[in-house]
PDB file of C-alpha atoms and ligand atoms in Angstrom:
ATOM      1  CA  UNK A   1      16.413  26.589 -19.493  1.00 62.00           C
ATOM      2  CA  UNK A   2      12.932  25.515 -18.456  1.00 77.00           C
ATOM      3  CA  UNK A   3      11.570  27.095 -15.303  1.00 89.00           C
ATOM      4  CA  UNK A   4      10.575  23.774 -13.734  1.00 98.00           C
ATOM      5  CA  UNK A   5      12.258  20.390 -13.591  1.00 98.00           C
ATOM      6  CA  UNK A   6      10.819  16.946 -12.905  1.00 98.00           C
ATOM      7  CA  UNK A   7      12.679  13.674 -12.640  1.00 98.00           C
ATOM      8  CA  UNK A   8      11.196  10.280 -13.560  1.00 98.00           C
ATOM      9  CA  UNK A   9      12.373   6.960 -12.096  1.00 98.00           C
ATOM     10  CA  UNK A  10      12.000   4.432 -14.909  1.00 98.00           C
ATOM     11  CA  UNK A  11      11.689   1.306 -12.783  1.00 98.00           C
ATOM     12  CA  UNK A  12      13.415  -1.697 -14.385  1.00 98.00           C
ATOM     13  CA  UNK A  13      13.214   0.071 -17.757  1.00 97.00           C
ATOM     14  CA  UNK A  14      15.700  -2.435 -19.221  1.00 96.00           C
ATOM     15  CA  UNK A  15      13.642  -5.494 -18.176  1.00 97.00           C
ATOM     16  CA  UNK A  16      10.039  -4.320 -18.071  1.00 96.00           C
ATOM     17  CA  UNK A  17       9.173  -2.694 -21.402  1.00 93.00           C
ATOM     18  CA  UNK A  18       6.493  -4.702 -23.180  1.00 91.00           C
ATOM     19  CA  UNK A  19       4.758  -3.281 -26.291  1.00 89.00           C
ATOM     20  CA  UNK A  20       6.604   0.029 -26.143  1.00 91.00           C
ATOM     21  CA  UNK A  21       5.888   0.950 -22.539  1.00 93.00           C
ATOM     22  CA  UNK A  22       8.910   3.252 -22.901  1.00 95.00           C
ATOM     23  CA  UNK A  23       6.548   5.510 -24.856  1.00 97.00           C
ATOM     24  CA  UNK A  24       5.125   6.567 -21.488  1.00 98.00           C
ATOM     25  CA  UNK A  25       8.406   8.285 -20.693  1.00 98.00           C
ATOM     26  CA  UNK A  26       8.359   9.995 -24.094  1.00 98.00           C
ATOM     27  CA  UNK A  27       4.772  11.160 -23.548  1.00 98.00           C
ATOM     28  CA  UNK A  28       5.652  12.681 -20.152  1.00 98.00           C
ATOM     29  CA  UNK A  29       8.637  14.469 -21.711  1.00 98.00           C
ATOM     30  CA  UNK A  30       6.551  15.674 -24.668  1.00 98.00           C
ATOM     31  CA  UNK A  31       3.739  17.134 -22.577  1.00 98.00           C
ATOM     32  CA  UNK A  32       6.255  18.424 -20.033  1.00 98.00           C
ATOM     33  CA  UNK A  33       7.966  20.419 -22.770  1.00 97.00           C
ATOM     34  CA  UNK A  34       4.633  21.960 -23.764  1.00 97.00           C
ATOM     35  CA  UNK A  35       4.126  22.985 -20.137  1.00 97.00           C
ATOM     36  CA  UNK A  36       7.575  24.583 -19.877  1.00 97.00           C
ATOM     37  CA  UNK A  37       8.914  21.751 -17.732  1.00 98.00           C
ATOM     38  CA  UNK A  38      12.234  19.982 -18.198  1.00 98.00           C
ATOM     39  CA  UNK A  39      11.510  16.262 -17.660  1.00 98.00           C
ATOM     40  CA  UNK A  40      14.450  13.892 -17.207  1.00 98.00           C
ATOM     41  CA  UNK A  41      14.409  10.150 -16.632  1.00 98.00           C
ATOM     42  CA  UNK A  42      16.805   7.546 -15.281  1.00 98.00           C
ATOM     43  CA  UNK A  43      16.497   3.773 -15.375  1.00 97.00           C
ATOM     44  CA  UNK A  44      16.417   2.292 -11.872  1.00 98.00           C
ATOM     45  CA  UNK A  45      17.096  -1.421 -12.212  1.00 98.00           C
ATOM     46  CA  UNK A  46      18.702  -4.424 -10.520  1.00 97.00           C
ATOM     47  CA  UNK A  47      20.951  -3.391  -7.650  1.00 84.00           C
ATOM     48  CA  UNK A  48      20.489   0.345  -8.364  1.00 92.00           C
ATOM     49  CA  UNK A  49      19.800   2.195  -5.180  1.00 94.00           C
ATOM     50  CA  UNK A  50      16.358   3.827  -5.235  1.00 97.00           C
ATOM     51  CA  UNK A  51      15.660   6.843  -3.032  1.00 98.00           C
ATOM     52  CA  UNK A  52      12.132   8.247  -3.048  1.00 98.00           C
ATOM     53  CA  UNK A  53      13.434  11.781  -2.506  1.00 98.00           C
ATOM     54  CA  UNK A  54      15.434  11.711  -5.772  1.00 98.00           C
ATOM     55  CA  UNK A  55      12.373  11.411  -8.036  1.00 98.00           C
ATOM     56  CA  UNK A  56       9.107  13.251  -8.699  1.00 98.00           C
ATOM     57  CA  UNK A  57       7.406  10.636 -10.916  1.00 98.00           C
ATOM     58  CA  UNK A  58       7.796   6.921 -11.631  1.00 98.00           C
ATOM     59  CA  UNK A  59       7.012   4.660 -14.580  1.00 98.00           C
ATOM     60  CA  UNK A  60       6.932   0.870 -14.086  1.00 98.00           C
ATOM     61  CA  UNK A  61       6.339  -1.059 -17.334  1.00 97.00           C
ATOM     62  CA  UNK A  62       5.084  -4.550 -18.070  1.00 96.00           C
ATOM     63  CA  UNK A  63       7.133  -7.683 -18.562  1.00 94.00           C
ATOM     64  CA  UNK A  64       7.091 -11.369 -19.229  1.00 95.00           C
ATOM     65  CA  UNK A  65       7.055 -13.893 -16.379  1.00 96.00           C
ATOM     66  CA  UNK A  66      10.803 -14.572 -16.583  1.00 96.00           C
ATOM     67  CA  UNK A  67      11.743 -10.907 -16.189  1.00 96.00           C
ATOM     68  CA  UNK A  68       9.108 -10.502 -13.515  1.00 97.00           C
ATOM     69  CA  UNK A  69      10.621 -13.309 -11.442  1.00 97.00           C
ATOM     70  CA  UNK A  70      13.967 -11.453 -11.409  1.00 97.00           C
ATOM     71  CA  UNK A  71      12.335  -8.119 -10.659  1.00 98.00           C
ATOM     72  CA  UNK A  72      10.200  -9.615  -7.887  1.00 97.00           C
ATOM     73  CA  UNK A  73      13.334 -10.498  -5.880  1.00 97.00           C
ATOM     74  CA  UNK A  74      15.111  -7.192  -6.427  1.00 98.00           C
ATOM     75  CA  UNK A  75      11.992  -5.198  -5.620  1.00 98.00           C
ATOM     76  CA  UNK A  76      12.022  -6.383  -2.022  1.00 97.00           C
ATOM     77  CA  UNK A  77      15.195  -4.311  -1.489  1.00 97.00           C
ATOM     78  CA  UNK A  78      13.445  -1.206  -2.823  1.00 98.00           C
ATOM     79  CA  UNK A  79      10.146  -1.898  -1.088  1.00 98.00           C
ATOM     80  CA  UNK A  80      10.504   0.595   1.796  1.00 98.00           C
ATOM     81  CA  UNK A  81      11.522   3.500  -0.461  1.00 98.00           C
ATOM     82  CA  UNK A  82       8.857   2.676  -3.044  1.00 98.00           C
ATOM     83  CA  UNK A  83       6.198   2.711  -0.340  1.00 98.00           C
ATOM     84  CA  UNK A  84       7.594   6.018   0.903  1.00 98.00           C
ATOM     85  CA  UNK A  85       7.357   7.414  -2.654  1.00 98.00           C
ATOM     86  CA  UNK A  86       3.750   6.249  -3.037  1.00 98.00           C
ATOM     87  CA  UNK A  87       2.623   7.379   0.416  1.00 98.00           C
ATOM     88  CA  UNK A  88       4.123  10.817  -0.264  1.00 98.00           C
ATOM     89  CA  UNK A  89       1.555  11.171  -3.063  1.00 98.00           C
ATOM     90  CA  UNK A  90       4.076  11.135  -5.882  1.00 98.00           C
ATOM     91  CA  UNK A  91       2.559  10.050  -9.206  1.00 98.00           C
ATOM     92  CA  UNK A  92       3.395   6.684 -10.718  1.00 98.00           C
ATOM     93  CA  UNK A  93       2.026   4.709 -13.654  1.00 98.00           C
ATOM     94  CA  UNK A  94       2.420   0.918 -13.355  1.00 98.00           C
ATOM     95  CA  UNK A  95       1.546  -1.310 -16.282  1.00 98.00           C
ATOM     96  CA  UNK A  96       0.635  -4.970 -16.431  1.00 97.00           C
ATOM     97  CA  UNK A  97       3.607  -6.775 -14.831  1.00 97.00           C
ATOM     98  CA  UNK A  98       4.445  -3.553 -12.939  1.00 98.00           C
ATOM     99  CA  UNK A  99       0.834  -3.310 -11.746  1.00 98.00           C
ATOM    100  CA  UNK A 100       0.976  -6.931 -10.571  1.00 98.00           C
ATOM    101  CA  UNK A 101       4.260  -6.434  -8.669  1.00 98.00           C
ATOM    102  CA  UNK A 102       2.962  -3.442  -6.667  1.00 98.00           C
ATOM    103  CA  UNK A 103       0.300  -5.729  -5.184  1.00 98.00           C
ATOM    104  CA  UNK A 104       0.581  -8.624  -2.751  1.00 98.00           C
ATOM    105  CA  UNK A 105       1.506 -11.422  -5.142  1.00 98.00           C
ATOM    106  CA  UNK A 106       1.362 -12.719  -8.703  1.00 98.00           C
ATOM    107  CA  UNK A 107       0.834 -16.359  -9.732  1.00 97.00           C
ATOM    108  CA  UNK A 108       2.598 -16.858 -13.052  1.00 96.00           C
ATOM    109  CA  UNK A 109       1.600 -19.035 -16.031  1.00 95.00           C
ATOM    110  CA  UNK A 110       3.424 -22.030 -14.455  1.00 95.00           C
ATOM    111  CA  UNK A 111       1.601 -21.618 -11.168  1.00 96.00           C
ATOM    112  CA  UNK A 112       4.630 -20.192  -9.331  1.00 96.00           C
ATOM    113  CA  UNK A 113       3.914 -17.500  -6.792  1.00 97.00           C
ATOM    114  CA  UNK A 114       5.979 -14.303  -6.897  1.00 97.00           C
ATOM    115  CA  UNK A 115       5.776 -11.865  -4.036  1.00 98.00           C
ATOM    116  CA  UNK A 116       4.916  -8.264  -4.827  1.00 98.00           C
ATOM    117  CA  UNK A 117       5.645  -5.421  -2.410  1.00 98.00           C
ATOM    118  CA  UNK A 118       2.108  -5.023  -1.067  1.00 98.00           C
ATOM    119  CA  UNK A 119       2.209  -1.260  -1.593  1.00 98.00           C
ATOM    120  CA  UNK A 120      -1.310  -1.660  -2.978  1.00 98.00           C
ATOM    121  CA  UNK A 121      -3.790  -4.270  -1.825  1.00 98.00           C
ATOM    122  CA  UNK A 122      -4.545  -6.248  -4.986  1.00 98.00           C
ATOM    123  CA  UNK A 123      -3.407  -9.758  -5.831  1.00 98.00           C
ATOM    124  CA  UNK A 124      -3.119 -11.571  -9.153  1.00 98.00           C
ATOM    125  CA  UNK A 125      -4.136 -15.157  -9.798  1.00 98.00           C
ATOM    126  CA  UNK A 126      -3.364 -17.467 -12.691  1.00 97.00           C
ATOM    127  CA  UNK A 127      -5.650 -18.222 -15.639  1.00 96.00           C
ATOM    128  CA  UNK A 128      -5.486 -21.743 -16.991  1.00 91.00           C
ATOM    129  CA  UNK A 129      -4.479 -21.884 -20.678  1.00 92.00           C
ATOM    130  CA  UNK A 130      -5.887 -18.479 -21.431  1.00 95.00           C
ATOM    131  CA  UNK A 131      -4.763 -14.900 -21.955  1.00 97.00           C
ATOM    132  CA  UNK A 132      -6.756 -11.694 -22.244  1.00 98.00           C
ATOM    133  CA  UNK A 133      -5.636 -10.091 -25.502  1.00 98.00           C
ATOM    134  CA  UNK A 134      -7.106  -7.220 -27.493  1.00 97.00           C
ATOM    135  CA  UNK A 135      -8.168  -3.609 -27.605  1.00 97.00           C
ATOM    136  CA  UNK A 136      -9.781  -2.210 -24.507  1.00 98.00           C
ATOM    137  CA  UNK A 137     -11.578   0.958 -23.493  1.00 98.00           C
ATOM    138  CA  UNK A 138     -12.765   2.099 -20.090  1.00 98.00           C
ATOM    139  CA  UNK A 139     -14.438   5.031 -18.385  1.00 98.00           C
ATOM    140  CA  UNK A 140     -13.575   6.565 -15.036  1.00 97.00           C
ATOM    141  CA  UNK A 141     -16.874   7.607 -13.398  1.00 94.00           C
ATOM    142  CA  UNK A 142     -15.179  10.020 -10.962  1.00 95.00           C
ATOM    143  CA  UNK A 143     -13.257  12.246 -13.372  1.00 93.00           C
ATOM    144  CA  UNK A 144     -15.149  11.443 -16.605  1.00 94.00           C
ATOM    145  CA  UNK A 145     -11.996  10.345 -18.461  1.00 96.00           C
ATOM    146  CA  UNK A 146     -12.176   7.640 -21.132  1.00 97.00           C
ATOM    147  CA  UNK A 147      -8.996   5.627 -21.697  1.00 98.00           C
ATOM    148  CA  UNK A 148      -8.107   3.426 -24.665  1.00 97.00           C
ATOM    149  CA  UNK A 149      -5.371   0.836 -25.060  1.00 96.00           C
ATOM    150  CA  UNK A 150      -4.323  -2.741 -25.711  1.00 97.00           C
ATOM    151  CA  UNK A 151      -4.142  -5.555 -23.151  1.00 97.00           C
ATOM    152  CA  UNK A 152      -2.270  -8.859 -23.193  1.00 96.00           C
ATOM    153  CA  UNK A 153      -2.033 -10.702 -19.881  1.00 97.00           C
ATOM    154  CA  UNK A 154      -2.565 -14.099 -18.356  1.00 97.00           C
ATOM    155  CA  UNK A 155      -2.840 -12.858 -14.771  1.00 98.00           C
ATOM    156  CA  UNK A 156      -6.234 -11.939 -13.334  1.00 98.00           C
ATOM    157  CA  UNK A 157      -6.162  -9.209 -10.728  1.00 98.00           C
ATOM    158  CA  UNK A 158      -8.573  -8.574  -7.867  1.00 98.00           C
ATOM    159  CA  UNK A 159      -8.552  -5.196  -6.154  1.00 98.00           C
ATOM    160  CA  UNK A 160      -8.299  -4.863  -2.390  1.00 98.00           C
ATOM    161  CA  UNK A 161      -9.020  -2.358   0.373  1.00 96.00           C
ATOM    162  CA  UNK A 162      -8.222   1.264  -0.413  1.00 95.00           C
ATOM    163  CA  UNK A 163      -8.075   0.803  -4.184  1.00 98.00           C
ATOM    164  CA  UNK A 164     -10.439   2.109  -6.822  1.00 98.00           C
ATOM    165  CA  UNK A 165     -10.366   0.899 -10.415  1.00 98.00           C
ATOM    166  CA  UNK A 166      -8.803   3.110 -13.082  1.00 98.00           C
ATOM    167  CA  UNK A 167     -12.109   2.695 -14.892  1.00 98.00           C
ATOM    168  CA  UNK A 168     -15.107   0.530 -15.671  1.00 98.00           C
ATOM    169  CA  UNK A 169     -14.932  -1.616 -18.786  1.00 98.00           C
ATOM    170  CA  UNK A 170     -16.625  -0.323 -21.946  1.00 98.00           C
ATOM    171  CA  UNK A 171     -15.061  -3.066 -24.066  1.00 98.00           C
ATOM    172  CA  UNK A 172     -12.327  -5.625 -23.411  1.00 98.00           C
ATOM    173  CA  UNK A 173     -11.503  -7.794 -20.368  1.00 98.00           C
ATOM    174  CA  UNK A 174      -9.680  -5.649 -17.793  1.00 98.00           C
ATOM    175  CA  UNK A 175      -8.528  -6.868 -14.399  1.00 98.00           C
ATOM    176  CA  UNK A 176     -10.207 -10.258 -14.337  1.00 98.00           C
ATOM    177  CA  UNK A 177     -12.953 -10.524 -16.965  1.00 97.00           C
ATOM    178  CA  UNK A 178     -15.559 -10.740 -14.190  1.00 97.00           C
ATOM    179  CA  UNK A 179     -16.119  -7.569 -12.224  1.00 98.00           C
ATOM    180  CA  UNK A 180     -15.902  -5.021 -15.105  1.00 98.00           C
ATOM    181  CA  UNK A 181     -12.995  -3.171 -13.465  1.00 98.00           C
ATOM    182  CA  UNK A 182      -9.738  -2.194 -15.109  1.00 98.00           C
ATOM    183  CA  UNK A 183      -6.576  -1.111 -13.327  1.00 98.00           C
ATOM    184  CA  UNK A 184      -6.298   0.525  -9.938  1.00 98.00           C
ATOM    185  CA  UNK A 185      -5.878   3.932  -8.394  1.00 98.00           C
ATOM    186  CA  UNK A 186      -4.347   4.455  -4.983  1.00 98.00           C
ATOM    187  CA  UNK A 187      -3.270   7.971  -3.974  1.00 98.00           C
ATOM    188  CA  UNK A 188      -1.523   9.163  -7.175  1.00 98.00           C
ATOM    189  CA  UNK A 189      -0.569   5.708  -8.435  1.00 98.00           C
ATOM    190  CA  UNK A 190      -2.296   4.663 -11.649  1.00 98.00           C
ATOM    191  CA  UNK A 191      -2.136   0.943 -12.371  1.00 98.00           C
ATOM    192  CA  UNK A 192      -3.384  -0.575 -15.595  1.00 98.00           C
ATOM    193  CA  UNK A 193      -3.161  -3.454 -18.039  1.00 98.00           C
ATOM    194  CA  UNK A 194      -2.974  -0.960 -20.930  1.00 97.00           C
ATOM    195  CA  UNK A 195       0.001  -1.079 -23.198  1.00 94.00           C
ATOM    196  CA  UNK A 196       0.028   0.930 -26.296  1.00 87.00           C
ATOM    197  CA  UNK A 197       1.477   2.916 -24.378  1.00 95.00           C
ATOM    198  CA  UNK A 198      -1.203   4.359 -22.117  1.00 97.00           C
ATOM    199  CA  UNK A 199       0.183   7.887 -21.688  1.00 98.00           C
ATOM    200  CA  UNK A 200       0.869   8.359 -25.411  1.00 97.00           C
ATOM    201  CA  UNK A 201      -2.684   7.343 -26.294  1.00 97.00           C
ATOM    202  CA  UNK A 202      -4.332   9.040 -23.336  1.00 98.00           C
ATOM    203  CA  UNK A 203      -2.683  12.441 -22.982  1.00 98.00           C
ATOM    204  CA  UNK A 204      -5.098  13.584 -20.269  1.00 98.00           C
ATOM    205  CA  UNK A 205      -3.584  11.035 -17.880  1.00 98.00           C
ATOM    206  CA  UNK A 206      -0.028  12.187 -18.683  1.00 98.00           C
ATOM    207  CA  UNK A 207      -1.148  15.763 -18.042  1.00 98.00           C
ATOM    208  CA  UNK A 208      -2.798  14.791 -14.744  1.00 98.00           C
ATOM    209  CA  UNK A 209       0.409  13.105 -13.548  1.00 98.00           C
ATOM    210  CA  UNK A 210       2.598  16.063 -14.549  1.00 98.00           C
ATOM    211  CA  UNK A 211       0.323  18.588 -12.810  1.00 98.00           C
ATOM    212  CA  UNK A 212       0.306  16.493  -9.629  1.00 98.00           C
ATOM    213  CA  UNK A 213       4.104  16.274  -9.692  1.00 98.00           C
ATOM    214  CA  UNK A 214       4.400  20.048 -10.238  1.00 98.00           C
ATOM    215  CA  UNK A 215       2.033  20.852  -7.348  1.00 98.00           C
ATOM    216  CA  UNK A 216       3.947  18.447  -5.091  1.00 98.00           C
ATOM    217  CA  UNK A 217       7.333  19.900  -5.932  1.00 98.00           C
ATOM    218  CA  UNK A 218       6.436  23.579  -6.222  1.00 98.00           C
ATOM    219  CA  UNK A 219       3.528  24.046  -3.786  1.00 97.00           C
ATOM    220  CA  UNK A 220       3.677  27.875  -3.885  1.00 96.00           C
ATOM    221  CA  UNK A 221       3.386  28.183  -7.659  1.00 97.00           C
ATOM    222  CA  UNK A 222       0.317  28.759  -9.818  1.00 97.00           C
ATOM    223  CA  UNK A 223       0.014  26.146 -12.557  1.00 98.00           C
ATOM    224  CA  UNK A 224      -3.249  27.323 -14.135  1.00 98.00           C
ATOM    225  CA  UNK A 225      -1.456  27.966 -17.448  1.00 97.00           C
ATOM    226  CA  UNK A 226      -0.138  24.380 -17.487  1.00 97.00           C
ATOM    227  CA  UNK A 227      -3.570  23.078 -16.484  1.00 98.00           C
ATOM    228  CA  UNK A 228      -5.077  24.816 -19.524  1.00 98.00           C
ATOM    229  CA  UNK A 229      -2.914  22.766 -21.933  1.00 97.00           C
ATOM    230  CA  UNK A 230      -5.103  21.030 -24.520  1.00 97.00           C
ATOM    231  CA  UNK A 231      -4.332  17.373 -25.131  1.00 97.00           C
ATOM    232  CA  UNK A 232      -5.719  15.164 -27.921  1.00 96.00           C
ATOM    233  CA  UNK A 233      -8.679  12.841 -27.346  1.00 94.00           C
ATOM    234  CA  UNK A 234      -7.819   9.258 -26.374  1.00 95.00           C
ATOM    235  CA  UNK A 235      -7.372   7.044 -29.404  1.00 94.00           C
TER     236      UNK A 235
HETATM  237  N1  LIG B 301       3.523 -11.689 -17.252  1.00 68.15           N
HETATM  238  C1  LIG B 301       2.317 -11.024 -16.884  1.00 68.15           C
HETATM  239  C2  LIG B 301       1.048 -11.716 -17.359  1.00 68.15           C
HETATM  240  O1  LIG B 301       1.063 -12.419 -18.329  1.00 68.15           O
HETATM  241  C3  LIG B 301       2.357  -9.573 -17.372  1.00 68.15           C
HETATM  242  C4  LIG B 301       2.394  -9.462 -18.864  1.00 68.15           C
HETATM  243  C5  LIG B 301       2.619  -8.062 -19.353  1.00 68.15           C
HETATM  244  O2  LIG B 301       3.211  -7.224 -18.673  1.00 68.15           O
HETATM  245  N2  LIG B 301       2.184  -7.815 -20.575  1.00 68.15           N
HETATM  246  O3  LIG B 301       0.008 -11.523 -16.761  1.00 68.15           O
END
């Protein structure tokens, strides 16, 4: 029996799972095991009750516009608890469609507007007859991390008050192809357009999320041994 236990809410894991975003769950479990932590996950989907207190981490994958339109409606019922989760400083990774839905709104490829939950202050506009597709790499100037992945999105996202980008573009398009930003960070929420999946290819981010969750849940404990875990370079 592992000494520590963490529980992941896999938000709409049955609907939002583009390009193997499920691999993010596997990466958290894999690095958790190396840290002596039992990591469990449960899919939280349409009409499932979500309580912030039941989970230590959350993963929200990407999706196509059709799935997003269904999720957008259901999300409004979970909005208050999701905001509670985020404001409590619990770590979450939100990818592409998930990233878009945490913001104020998303305009889909047909020009239809879907409400997000406004937990973060960005919004996502439509591109006309264009998608941003390809490999991408970015650097976070604050913590020195470099992240690598693959992006495929039509939406163009503009960050708002209180948000910092996940990183500055080294190569690729990122949030909008204009301001050289990619993704968003607010409290311990990491938003990104990276599939691939981001935590499998960028172990340092998985480790950062796990350490944050451990410190939140077990504030009296010393996690220096877990913090010393070596993870592979981003690839
Ligand atoms: N449907 C959204 C877009 O095209 C998100 C796509 C995704 O999650 N890969 O922008």
